[in-house]
Coordinates of C-alpha atoms in Angstrom, one line a residue:
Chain A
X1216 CA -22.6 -7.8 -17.4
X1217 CA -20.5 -9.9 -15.6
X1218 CA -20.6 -13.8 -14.9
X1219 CA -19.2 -16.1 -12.8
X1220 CA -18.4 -19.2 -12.9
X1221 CA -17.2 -22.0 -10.4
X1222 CA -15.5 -18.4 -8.6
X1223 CA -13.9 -20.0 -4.9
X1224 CA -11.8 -18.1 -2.6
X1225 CA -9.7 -19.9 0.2
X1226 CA -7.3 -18.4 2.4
X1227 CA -4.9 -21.1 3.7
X1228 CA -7.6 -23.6 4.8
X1229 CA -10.0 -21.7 5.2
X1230 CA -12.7 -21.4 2.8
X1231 CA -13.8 -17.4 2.2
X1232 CA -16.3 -18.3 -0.8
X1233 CA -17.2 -21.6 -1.6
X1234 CA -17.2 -22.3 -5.9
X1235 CA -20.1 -19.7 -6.8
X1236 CA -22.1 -19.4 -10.1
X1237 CA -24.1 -15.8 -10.2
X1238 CA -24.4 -13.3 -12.7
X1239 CA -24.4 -9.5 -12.4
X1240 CA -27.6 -8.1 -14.3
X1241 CA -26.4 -5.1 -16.4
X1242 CA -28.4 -1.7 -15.8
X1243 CA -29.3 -3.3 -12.5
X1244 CA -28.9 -3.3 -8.9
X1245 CA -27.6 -6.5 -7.5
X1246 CA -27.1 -6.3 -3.8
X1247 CA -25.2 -9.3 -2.0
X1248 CA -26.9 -9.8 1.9
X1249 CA -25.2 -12.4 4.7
X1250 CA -24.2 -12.2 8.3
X1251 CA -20.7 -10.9 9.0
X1252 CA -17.7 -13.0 7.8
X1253 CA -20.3 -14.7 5.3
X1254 CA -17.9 -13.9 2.1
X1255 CA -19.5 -10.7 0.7
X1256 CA -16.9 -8.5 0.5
X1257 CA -14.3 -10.9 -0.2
X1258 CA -17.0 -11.6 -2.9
X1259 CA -17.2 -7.8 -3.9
X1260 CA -13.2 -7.8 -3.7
X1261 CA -13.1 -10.9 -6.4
X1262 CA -15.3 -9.2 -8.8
X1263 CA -13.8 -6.2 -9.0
X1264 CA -10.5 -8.2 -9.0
X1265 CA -8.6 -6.5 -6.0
X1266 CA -8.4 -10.2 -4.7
X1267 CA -7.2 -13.0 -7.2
X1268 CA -9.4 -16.1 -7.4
X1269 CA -8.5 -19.6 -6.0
X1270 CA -11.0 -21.4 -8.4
X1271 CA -13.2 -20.0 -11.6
X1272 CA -13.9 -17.1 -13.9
X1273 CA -15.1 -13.9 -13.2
X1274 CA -16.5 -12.8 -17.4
X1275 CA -16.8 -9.2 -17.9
X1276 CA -19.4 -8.3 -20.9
X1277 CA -18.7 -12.4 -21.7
X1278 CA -15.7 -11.6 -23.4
X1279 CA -13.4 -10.5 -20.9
X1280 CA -12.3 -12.8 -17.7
X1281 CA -10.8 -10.9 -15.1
X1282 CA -9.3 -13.8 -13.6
X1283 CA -6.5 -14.2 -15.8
X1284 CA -6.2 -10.7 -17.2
X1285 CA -3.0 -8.9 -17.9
X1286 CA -2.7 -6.0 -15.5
X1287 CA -3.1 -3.1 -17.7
X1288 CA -6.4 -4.9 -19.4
X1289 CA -7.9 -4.6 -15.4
X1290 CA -6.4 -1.2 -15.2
X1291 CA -8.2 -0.2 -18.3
X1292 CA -11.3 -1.7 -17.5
X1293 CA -11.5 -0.4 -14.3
X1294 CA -12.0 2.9 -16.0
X1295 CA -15.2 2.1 -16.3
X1296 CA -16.0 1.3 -12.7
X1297 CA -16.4 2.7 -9.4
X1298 CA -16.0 1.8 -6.2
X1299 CA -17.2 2.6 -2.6
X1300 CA -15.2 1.4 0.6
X1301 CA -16.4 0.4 3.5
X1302 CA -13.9 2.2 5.0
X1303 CA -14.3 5.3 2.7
X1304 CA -10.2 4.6 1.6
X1305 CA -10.0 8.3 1.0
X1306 CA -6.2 9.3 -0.1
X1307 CA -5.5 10.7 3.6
X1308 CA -2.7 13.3 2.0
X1309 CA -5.5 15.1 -0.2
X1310 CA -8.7 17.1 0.7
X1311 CA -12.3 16.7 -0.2
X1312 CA -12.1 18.6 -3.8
X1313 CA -8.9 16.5 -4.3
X1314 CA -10.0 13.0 -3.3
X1315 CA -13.3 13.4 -5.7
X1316 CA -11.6 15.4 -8.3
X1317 CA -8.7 12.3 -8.4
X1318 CA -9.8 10.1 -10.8
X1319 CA -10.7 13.2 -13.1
X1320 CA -6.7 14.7 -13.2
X1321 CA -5.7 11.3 -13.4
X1322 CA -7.7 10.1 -16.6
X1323 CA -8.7 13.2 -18.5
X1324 CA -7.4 16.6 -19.9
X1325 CA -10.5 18.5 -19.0
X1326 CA -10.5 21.8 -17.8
X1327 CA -10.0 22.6 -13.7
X1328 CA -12.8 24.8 -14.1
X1329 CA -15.2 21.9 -15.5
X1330 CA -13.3 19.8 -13.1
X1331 CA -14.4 21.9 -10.4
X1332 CA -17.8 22.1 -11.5
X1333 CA -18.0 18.2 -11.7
X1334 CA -17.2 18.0 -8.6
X1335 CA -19.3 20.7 -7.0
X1336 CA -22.5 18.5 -8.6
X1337 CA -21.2 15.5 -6.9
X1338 CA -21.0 16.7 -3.8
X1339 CA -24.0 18.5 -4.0
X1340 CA -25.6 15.2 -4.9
X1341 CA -23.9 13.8 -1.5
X1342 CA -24.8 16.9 1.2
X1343 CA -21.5 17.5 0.9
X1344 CA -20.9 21.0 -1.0
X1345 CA -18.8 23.2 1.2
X1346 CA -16.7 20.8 2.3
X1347 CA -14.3 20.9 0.0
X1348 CA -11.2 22.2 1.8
X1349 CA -11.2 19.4 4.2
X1350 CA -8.9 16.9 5.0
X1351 CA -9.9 13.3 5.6
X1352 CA -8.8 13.6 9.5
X1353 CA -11.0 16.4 9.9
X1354 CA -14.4 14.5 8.6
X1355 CA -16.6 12.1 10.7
X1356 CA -17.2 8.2 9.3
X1357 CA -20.3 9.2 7.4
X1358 CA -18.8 12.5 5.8
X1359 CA -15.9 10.7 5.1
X1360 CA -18.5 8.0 3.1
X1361 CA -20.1 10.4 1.5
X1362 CA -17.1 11.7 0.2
X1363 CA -15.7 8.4 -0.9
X1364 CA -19.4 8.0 -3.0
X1365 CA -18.7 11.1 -4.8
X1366 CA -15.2 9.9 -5.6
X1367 CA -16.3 6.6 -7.0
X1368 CA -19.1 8.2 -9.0
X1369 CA -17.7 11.5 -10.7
X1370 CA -16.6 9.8 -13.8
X1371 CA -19.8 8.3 -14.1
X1372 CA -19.2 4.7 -14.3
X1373 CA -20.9 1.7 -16.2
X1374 CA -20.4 -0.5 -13.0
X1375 CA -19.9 0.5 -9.1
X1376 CA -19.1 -2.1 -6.6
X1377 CA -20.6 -0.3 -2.9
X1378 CA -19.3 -1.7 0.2
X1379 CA -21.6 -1.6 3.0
X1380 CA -22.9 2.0 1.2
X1381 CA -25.4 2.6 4.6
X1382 CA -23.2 1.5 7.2
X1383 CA -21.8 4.3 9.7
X1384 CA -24.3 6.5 8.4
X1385 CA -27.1 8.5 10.4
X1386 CA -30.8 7.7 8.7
X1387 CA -30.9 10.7 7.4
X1388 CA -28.0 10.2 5.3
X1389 CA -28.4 6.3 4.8
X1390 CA -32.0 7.1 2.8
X1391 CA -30.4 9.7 0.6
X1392 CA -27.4 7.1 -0.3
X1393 CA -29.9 4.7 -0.6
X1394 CA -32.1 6.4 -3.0
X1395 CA -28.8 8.3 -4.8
X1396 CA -27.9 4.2 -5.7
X1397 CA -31.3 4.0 -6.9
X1398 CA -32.1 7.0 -9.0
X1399 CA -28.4 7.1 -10.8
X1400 CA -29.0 3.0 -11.7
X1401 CA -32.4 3.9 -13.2
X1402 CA -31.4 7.6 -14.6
X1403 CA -27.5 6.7 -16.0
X1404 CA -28.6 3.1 -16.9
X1405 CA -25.1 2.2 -13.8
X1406 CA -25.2 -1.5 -12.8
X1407 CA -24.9 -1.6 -9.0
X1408 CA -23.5 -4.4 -6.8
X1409 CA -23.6 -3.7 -3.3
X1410 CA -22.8 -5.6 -0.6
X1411 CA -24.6 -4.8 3.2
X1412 CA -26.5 -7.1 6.1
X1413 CA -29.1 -3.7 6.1
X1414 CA -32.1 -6.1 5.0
X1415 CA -34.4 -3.0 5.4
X1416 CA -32.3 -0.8 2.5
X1417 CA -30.9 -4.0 0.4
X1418 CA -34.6 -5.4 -0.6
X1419 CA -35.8 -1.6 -0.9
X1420 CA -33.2 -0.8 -4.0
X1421 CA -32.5 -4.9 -5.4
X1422 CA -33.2 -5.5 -8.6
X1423 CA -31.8 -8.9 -7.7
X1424 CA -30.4 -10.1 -4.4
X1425 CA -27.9 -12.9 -3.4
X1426 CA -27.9 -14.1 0.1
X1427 CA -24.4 -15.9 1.0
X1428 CA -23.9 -17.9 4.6
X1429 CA -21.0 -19.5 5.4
X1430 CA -19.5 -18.7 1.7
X1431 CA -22.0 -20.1 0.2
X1432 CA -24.9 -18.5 -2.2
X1433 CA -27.9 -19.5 -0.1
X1434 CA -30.6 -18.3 -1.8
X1435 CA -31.1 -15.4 -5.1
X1436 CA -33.8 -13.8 -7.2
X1437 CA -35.7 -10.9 -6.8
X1438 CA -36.2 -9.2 -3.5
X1439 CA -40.0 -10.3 -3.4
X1440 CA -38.9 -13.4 -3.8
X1441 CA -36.4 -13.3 -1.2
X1442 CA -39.1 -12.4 1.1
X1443 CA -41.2 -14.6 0.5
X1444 CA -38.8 -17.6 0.7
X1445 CA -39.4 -20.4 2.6
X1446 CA -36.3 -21.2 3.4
X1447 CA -35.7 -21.0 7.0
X1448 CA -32.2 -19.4 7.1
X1449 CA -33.5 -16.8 4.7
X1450 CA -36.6 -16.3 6.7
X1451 CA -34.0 -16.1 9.9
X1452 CA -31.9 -13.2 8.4
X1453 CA -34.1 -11.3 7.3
X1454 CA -36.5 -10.8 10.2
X1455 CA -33.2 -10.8 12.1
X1456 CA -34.4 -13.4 13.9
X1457 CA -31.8 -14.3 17.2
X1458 CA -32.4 -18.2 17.0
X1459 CA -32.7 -20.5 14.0
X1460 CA -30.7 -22.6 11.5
X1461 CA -27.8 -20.1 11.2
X1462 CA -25.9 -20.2 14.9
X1463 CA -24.6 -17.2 16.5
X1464 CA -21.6 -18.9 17.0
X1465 CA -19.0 -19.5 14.4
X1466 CA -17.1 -22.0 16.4
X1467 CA -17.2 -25.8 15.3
X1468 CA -16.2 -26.9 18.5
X1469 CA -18.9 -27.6 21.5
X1470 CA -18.9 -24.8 24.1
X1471 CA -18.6 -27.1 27.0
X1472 CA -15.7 -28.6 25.3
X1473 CA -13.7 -25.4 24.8
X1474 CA -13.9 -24.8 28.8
X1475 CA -13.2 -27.9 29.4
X1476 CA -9.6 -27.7 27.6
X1477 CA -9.3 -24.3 29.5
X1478 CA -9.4 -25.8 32.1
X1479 CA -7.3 -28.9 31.4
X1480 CA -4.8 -26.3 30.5
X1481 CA -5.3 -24.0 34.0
Chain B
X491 CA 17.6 -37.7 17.6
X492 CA 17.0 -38.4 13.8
X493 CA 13.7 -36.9 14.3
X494 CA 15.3 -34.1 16.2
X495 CA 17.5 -33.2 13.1
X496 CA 15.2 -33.7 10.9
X497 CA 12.8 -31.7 12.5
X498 CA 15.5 -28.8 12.8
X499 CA 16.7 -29.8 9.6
X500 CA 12.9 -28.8 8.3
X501 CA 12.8 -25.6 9.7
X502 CA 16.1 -24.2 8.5
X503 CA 14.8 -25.5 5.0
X504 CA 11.6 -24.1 5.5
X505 CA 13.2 -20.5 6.5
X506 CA 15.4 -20.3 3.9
X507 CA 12.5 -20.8 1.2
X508 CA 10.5 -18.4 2.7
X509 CA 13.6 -15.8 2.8
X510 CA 14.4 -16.7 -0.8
X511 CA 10.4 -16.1 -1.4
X512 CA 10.9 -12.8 0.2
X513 CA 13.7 -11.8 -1.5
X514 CA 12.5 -12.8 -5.0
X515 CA 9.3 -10.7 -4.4
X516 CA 11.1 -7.8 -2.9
X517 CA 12.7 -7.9 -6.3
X518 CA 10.2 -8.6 -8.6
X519 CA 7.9 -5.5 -6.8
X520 CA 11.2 -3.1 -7.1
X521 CA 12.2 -4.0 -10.4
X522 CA 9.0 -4.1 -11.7
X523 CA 8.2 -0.7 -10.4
X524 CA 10.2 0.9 -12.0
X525 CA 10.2 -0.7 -15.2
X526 CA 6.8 2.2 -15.1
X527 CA 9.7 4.6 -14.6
X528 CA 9.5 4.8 -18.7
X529 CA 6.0 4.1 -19.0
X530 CA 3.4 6.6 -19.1
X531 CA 1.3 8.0 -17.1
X532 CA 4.7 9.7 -16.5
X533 CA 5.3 10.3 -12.7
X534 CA 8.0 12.7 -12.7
X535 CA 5.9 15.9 -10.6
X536 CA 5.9 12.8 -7.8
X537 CA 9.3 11.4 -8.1
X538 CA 10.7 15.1 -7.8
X539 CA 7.9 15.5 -4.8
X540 CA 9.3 12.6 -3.1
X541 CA 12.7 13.4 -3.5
X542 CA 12.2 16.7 -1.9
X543 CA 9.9 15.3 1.0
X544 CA 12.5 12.7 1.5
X545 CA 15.4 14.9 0.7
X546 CA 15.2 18.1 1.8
X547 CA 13.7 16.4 5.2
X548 CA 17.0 14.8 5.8
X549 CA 19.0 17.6 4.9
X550 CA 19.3 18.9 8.7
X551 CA 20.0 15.8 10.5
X552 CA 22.5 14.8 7.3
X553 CA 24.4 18.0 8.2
X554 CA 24.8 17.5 12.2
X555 CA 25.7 13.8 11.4
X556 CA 28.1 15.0 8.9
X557 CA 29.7 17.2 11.2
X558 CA 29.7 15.6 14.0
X559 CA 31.8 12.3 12.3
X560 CA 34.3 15.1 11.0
X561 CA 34.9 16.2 13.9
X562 CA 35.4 12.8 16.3
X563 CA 37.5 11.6 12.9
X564 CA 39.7 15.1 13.5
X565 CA 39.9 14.2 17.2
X566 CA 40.6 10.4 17.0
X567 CA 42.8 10.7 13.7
X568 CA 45.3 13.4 15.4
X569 CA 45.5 10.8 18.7
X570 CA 46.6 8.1 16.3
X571 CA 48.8 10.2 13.9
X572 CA 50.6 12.2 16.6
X573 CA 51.6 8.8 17.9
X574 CA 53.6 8.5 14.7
X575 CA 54.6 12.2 14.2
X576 CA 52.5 12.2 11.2
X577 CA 49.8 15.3 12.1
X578 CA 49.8 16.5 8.7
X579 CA 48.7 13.1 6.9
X580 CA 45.1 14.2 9.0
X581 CA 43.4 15.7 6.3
X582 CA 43.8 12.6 4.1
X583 CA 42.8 10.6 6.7
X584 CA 39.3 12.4 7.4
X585 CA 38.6 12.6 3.7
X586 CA 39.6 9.0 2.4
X587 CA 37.6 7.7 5.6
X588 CA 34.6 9.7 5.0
X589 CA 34.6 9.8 1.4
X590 CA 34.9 6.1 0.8
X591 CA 33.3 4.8 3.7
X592 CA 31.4 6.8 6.7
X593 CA 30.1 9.1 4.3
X594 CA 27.6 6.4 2.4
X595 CA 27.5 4.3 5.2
X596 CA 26.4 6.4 8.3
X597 CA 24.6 8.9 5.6
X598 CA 22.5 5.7 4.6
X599 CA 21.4 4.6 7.9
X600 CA 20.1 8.4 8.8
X601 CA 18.6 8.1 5.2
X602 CA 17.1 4.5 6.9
X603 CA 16.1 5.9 10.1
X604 CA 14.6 9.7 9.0
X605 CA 13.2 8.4 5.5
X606 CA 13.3 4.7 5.0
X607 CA 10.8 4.1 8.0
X608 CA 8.5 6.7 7.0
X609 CA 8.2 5.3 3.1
X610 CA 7.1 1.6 4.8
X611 CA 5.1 3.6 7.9
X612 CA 2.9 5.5 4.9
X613 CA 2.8 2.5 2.6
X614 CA 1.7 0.3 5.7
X615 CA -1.1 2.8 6.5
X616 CA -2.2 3.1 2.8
X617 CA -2.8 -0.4 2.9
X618 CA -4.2 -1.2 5.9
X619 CA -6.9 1.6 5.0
X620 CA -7.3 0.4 2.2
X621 CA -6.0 3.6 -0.1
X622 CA -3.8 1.1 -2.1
X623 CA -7.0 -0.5 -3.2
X624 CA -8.9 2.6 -4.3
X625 CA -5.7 3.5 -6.2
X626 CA -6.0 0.6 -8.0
X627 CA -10.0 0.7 -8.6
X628 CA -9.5 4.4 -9.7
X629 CA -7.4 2.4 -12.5
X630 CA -4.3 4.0 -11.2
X631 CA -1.3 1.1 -10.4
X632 CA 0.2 1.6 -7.1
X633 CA 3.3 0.2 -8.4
X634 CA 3.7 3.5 -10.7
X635 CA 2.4 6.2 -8.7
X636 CA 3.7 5.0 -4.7
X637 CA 6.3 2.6 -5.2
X638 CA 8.1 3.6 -8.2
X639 CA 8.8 7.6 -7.2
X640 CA 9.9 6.7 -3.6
X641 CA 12.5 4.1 -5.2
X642 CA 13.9 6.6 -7.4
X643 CA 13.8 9.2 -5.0
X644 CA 15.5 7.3 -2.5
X645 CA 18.5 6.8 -5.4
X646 CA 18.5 10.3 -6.3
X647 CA 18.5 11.5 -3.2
X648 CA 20.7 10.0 -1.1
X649 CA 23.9 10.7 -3.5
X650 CA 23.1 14.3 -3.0
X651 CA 22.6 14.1 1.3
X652 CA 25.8 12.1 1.4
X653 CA 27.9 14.3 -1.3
X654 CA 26.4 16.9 2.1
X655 CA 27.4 14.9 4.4
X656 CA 31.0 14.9 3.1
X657 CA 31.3 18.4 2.5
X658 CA 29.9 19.8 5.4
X659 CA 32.2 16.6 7.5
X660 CA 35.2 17.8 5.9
X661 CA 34.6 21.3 7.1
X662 CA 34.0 20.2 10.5
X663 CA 37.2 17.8 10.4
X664 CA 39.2 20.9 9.1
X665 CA 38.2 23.1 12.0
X666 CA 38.8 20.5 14.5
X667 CA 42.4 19.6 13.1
X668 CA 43.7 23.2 11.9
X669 CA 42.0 25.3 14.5
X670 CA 41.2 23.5 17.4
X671 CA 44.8 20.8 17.2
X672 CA 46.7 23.2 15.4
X673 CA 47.5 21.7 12.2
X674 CA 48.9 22.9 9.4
X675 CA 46.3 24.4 7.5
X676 CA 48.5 24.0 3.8
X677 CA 49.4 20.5 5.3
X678 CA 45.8 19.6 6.1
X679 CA 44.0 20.6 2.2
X680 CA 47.7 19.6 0.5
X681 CA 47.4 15.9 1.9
X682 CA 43.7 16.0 1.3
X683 CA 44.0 17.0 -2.4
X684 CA 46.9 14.7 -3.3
X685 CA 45.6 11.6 -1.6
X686 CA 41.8 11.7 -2.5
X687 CA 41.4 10.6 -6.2
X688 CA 38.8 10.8 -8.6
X689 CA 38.6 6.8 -7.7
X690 CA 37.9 7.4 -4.2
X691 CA 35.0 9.5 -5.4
X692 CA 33.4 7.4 -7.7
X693 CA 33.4 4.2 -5.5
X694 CA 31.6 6.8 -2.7
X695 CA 29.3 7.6 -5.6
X696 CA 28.4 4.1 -6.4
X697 CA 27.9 2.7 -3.2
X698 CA 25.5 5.4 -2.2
X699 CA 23.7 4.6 -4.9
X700 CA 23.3 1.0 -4.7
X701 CA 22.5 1.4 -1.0
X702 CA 19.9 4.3 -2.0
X703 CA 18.2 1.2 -4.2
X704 CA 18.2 -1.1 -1.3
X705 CA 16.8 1.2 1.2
X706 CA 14.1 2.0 -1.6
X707 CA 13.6 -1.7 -2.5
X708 CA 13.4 -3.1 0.9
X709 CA 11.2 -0.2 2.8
X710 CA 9.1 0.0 0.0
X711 CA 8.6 -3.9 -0.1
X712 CA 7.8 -3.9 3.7
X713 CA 5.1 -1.7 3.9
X714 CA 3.5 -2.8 0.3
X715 CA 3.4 -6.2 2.1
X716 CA 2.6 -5.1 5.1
X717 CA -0.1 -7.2 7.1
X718 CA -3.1 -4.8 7.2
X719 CA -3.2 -4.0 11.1
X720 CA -1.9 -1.3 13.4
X721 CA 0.4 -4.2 14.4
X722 CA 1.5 -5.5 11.2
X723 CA 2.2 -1.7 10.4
X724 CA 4.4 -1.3 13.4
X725 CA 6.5 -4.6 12.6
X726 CA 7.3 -3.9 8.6
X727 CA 9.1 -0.9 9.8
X728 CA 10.8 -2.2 12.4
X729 CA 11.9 -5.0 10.2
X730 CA 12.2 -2.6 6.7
X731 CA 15.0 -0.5 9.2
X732 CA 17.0 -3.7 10.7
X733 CA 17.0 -5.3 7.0
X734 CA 17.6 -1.9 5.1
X735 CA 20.7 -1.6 8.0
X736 CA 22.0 -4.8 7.8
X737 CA 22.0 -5.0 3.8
X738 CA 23.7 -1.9 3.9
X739 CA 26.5 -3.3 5.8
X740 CA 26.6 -6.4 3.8
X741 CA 26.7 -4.5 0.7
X742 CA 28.8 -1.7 2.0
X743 CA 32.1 -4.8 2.7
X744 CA 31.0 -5.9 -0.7
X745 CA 31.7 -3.0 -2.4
X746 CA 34.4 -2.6 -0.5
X747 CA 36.2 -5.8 -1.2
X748 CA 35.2 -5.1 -5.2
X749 CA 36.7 -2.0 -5.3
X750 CA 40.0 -2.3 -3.8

């Protein structure tokens, strides 16, 4: 469904995703693992093309790149996705009903009473019927995601990019999200791309997994294969192991040195 | 020394390209925006939204500012004239003075500080919550449906706070003058109807206009470019007022000089 080629991202000097070649598996979950500030959501961002590319091609059903596409070309193919925010992004000025029922006033003519049925099944799908009359403000960070997962899936897109889906959420919750991800990619034949460092929930619903350190694909293919890598950094972040080839520290500079200029400096 | 200037030199050049930058993207965002004006979707329910939230929110503090200008312009203006002996010429005085100048001015900067902050404030926010981007991922441009209806709002409505501020600084001028000073009242509206042409209207009209644009523009700009933190938030609308003030006075001699 969609393929990339030679894809780089770089933010003044430094370098957010290093030149990537991956493809998105249609009908498929592909779910993108790494340690924070790795380059998976600024990966996510590029696919979905909410952040422009410094290198590559991002193809879209081979005959559409994304990179270079005129503005109401994304607009109109972004009809046919979804997406979930880390952050929820719920529209703070509209309730519940409003926020999921947006995309629906926006792009059709149907009927506020199938429109409010629509919506009603979504939610219900989410634990979140009842909730309707609420503002944004008034729900907590995992009612507020739930939301934002009913929003991104009521028009019942061919692709849905989920950012961090589990994160914020109690276990409860997390295991139906999880499962919703899986069922509606089997059921409504939806390609998934989801981004999270929740090892546990990310091999449990890949069809495909990507690991990314330092902006850089590390390691991809199944999620048996993932876990059975050899590769020590893979082994490392998955068992979440505290030492091993990936540092805890980001810095490229030696500890001792960096006190030592404090101190140079009083 | 020569490294000195150069170095200074380098950082004048370097500022100036970045304002031009600025200003050529301000532009490009504003114009472009509304460009969707007549494209659909059609956004007219939230460009008449806007212009009420933005209009009818101003309309209060429009009206004490109004007044209160007509009435220190009655005050001052009667000092001045009865210097001369010429009380009665106060009515043409307040209404030339307000019509072609205080009126769009001071009626923009209320405009700047009441509704101009809030447009970057909730554009700011939108982004740094990421809203802007799930507008755009719900295939709706935020261009068309957030920046577009505030610009035009911000045109439409500021003619009609300021064509308030007038009237209602007028009225306040008159009851200063004629009332409170003792003016003639036939001298006061006489002066006031055979001074103020249809000229004096029109440039009023126009200015308010281009400074409704330039408020839109710039606060719009600002908090569509906001950097996405708390902080960032906080500095685009300081920065959207001071610019959206300081244009205004720029433009406003402009005008000024054009039309006389």
């Amino acid at each position: 469904m969609i393929k990339v080629q030679n894809l780089s991202r770089r933010f003044g000097e430094f370098l957010a995703v290093a030149p990537t070649d991956l493809h998105i598996h249609k009908q498929k979950t592909t779910v993108i693992m790494g340690g924070s500030g790795s380059g998976k959501t600024t990966l996510l961002r590029l696919l979905s093309g909410l952040e422009q590319a410094s290198t590559g091609h991002i193809w879209f059903d081979n005959d559409s790149d994304l990179t270079c596409m005129a503005a109401r070309h994304l607009y109109a193919l972004r009809l046919r996705m979804g997406m979930v925010f880390q952050y929820s992004a719920l529209l703070n000025s509209l309730n519940v009903y409003e926020n999921v029922s947006f995309p629906l006033h926006e792009h059709t003519n149907l009927d506020e009473s199938l429109i409010r049925t629509m919506v009603t099944m979504k939610l219900e799908q989410v634990g979140m019927r009842g909730f309707e009359h609420l503002m944004p403000s008034e729900l907590s960070g995992g009612m507020a995601k739930r939301v934002a997962f009913a929003r991104a899936l009521i028009t019942d897109p061919e692709l849905v990019f989920f950012d961090e889906p589990t994160s914020g959420l109690d276990p409860i919750a997390a295991a139906v999200v999880t499962r919703l991800i899986q069922q509606l990619t089997v059921k409504t034949k939806m390609t998934s791309v989801v981004v999270t460092h929740d090892v546990a929930a990310g091999l449990a619903i890949a069809d495909w997994v990507i690991l990314l350190w330092q902006g850089r694909v590390i390691a991809e293919g199944t999620a048996e294969h993932i876990a059975n890598s050899s590769d020590a950094r893979v082994q490392q972040f998955i068992q979440g192991k505290p030492d091993g080839p990936i540092p805890f520290s980001r810095s490229d500079t030696p500890y001792l040195e960096t006190l030592m200029q404090v101190d140079s400096h009083g | 020394m020569v490294n000195l200037l150069i170095e200074v030199l380098g950082k004048l050049g370097r500022s100036t390209l970045l304002t031009l930058q600025r200003m050529g993207d301000a532009n490009i965002l504003g114009f472009s925006a509304m460009a969707m004006l007549v494209q659909p979707p059609w956004q007219g329910r939230h460009i008449v939204q806007q212009v009420y939230a933005l209009g009818v929110g101003s309309l209060v503090i429009i009206a004490i500012t109004g007044a209160f200008t007509g009435m220190v312009l009655a005050l001052q203006g009667y000092y001045m004239l009865a210097k001369f002996g010429s009380e009665s010429l106060l009515g043409s005085a307040i209404a030339l003075s307000i019509i072609r100048e205080l009126g769009p001015v001071l009626g923009a900067f209320m405009m700047i500080g009441r509704a101009g902050s809030s447009i970057t404030a909730e554009i700011g926010i939108m982004r740094v919550t990421e809203q802007l981007d799930a507008l755009q991922m719900m295939a709706v441009n935020p261009k068309a449906r957030i920046i577009m209806p505030r610009i035009i709002a911000t045109v439409i409505a500021l003619p009609l706070l300021i064509a308030l501020f007038d009237v209602v600084g007028l009225a306040a001028g008159y009851v200063i003058g004629v009332d409170l000073l003792g003016v003639n009242s036939g001298a006061f509206i006489a002066e006031m109807v055979t001074k103020v042409r249809m000229e004096d209207l029109n440039i009023g009209w126009i200015k308010t206009i281009v400074f409704g644009l330039l408020i839109g523009i710039i606060c719009t700009w600002y908090g569509y470019r906001a950097e996405p933190t708390t902080e960032g938030v906080a500095r685009a609308t300081t920065q959207a007022v001071v610019l959206s003030s300081v244009s205004v006075l720029i433009f406003d001699y402009i005008l000024t000089s054009f039309f006389l």
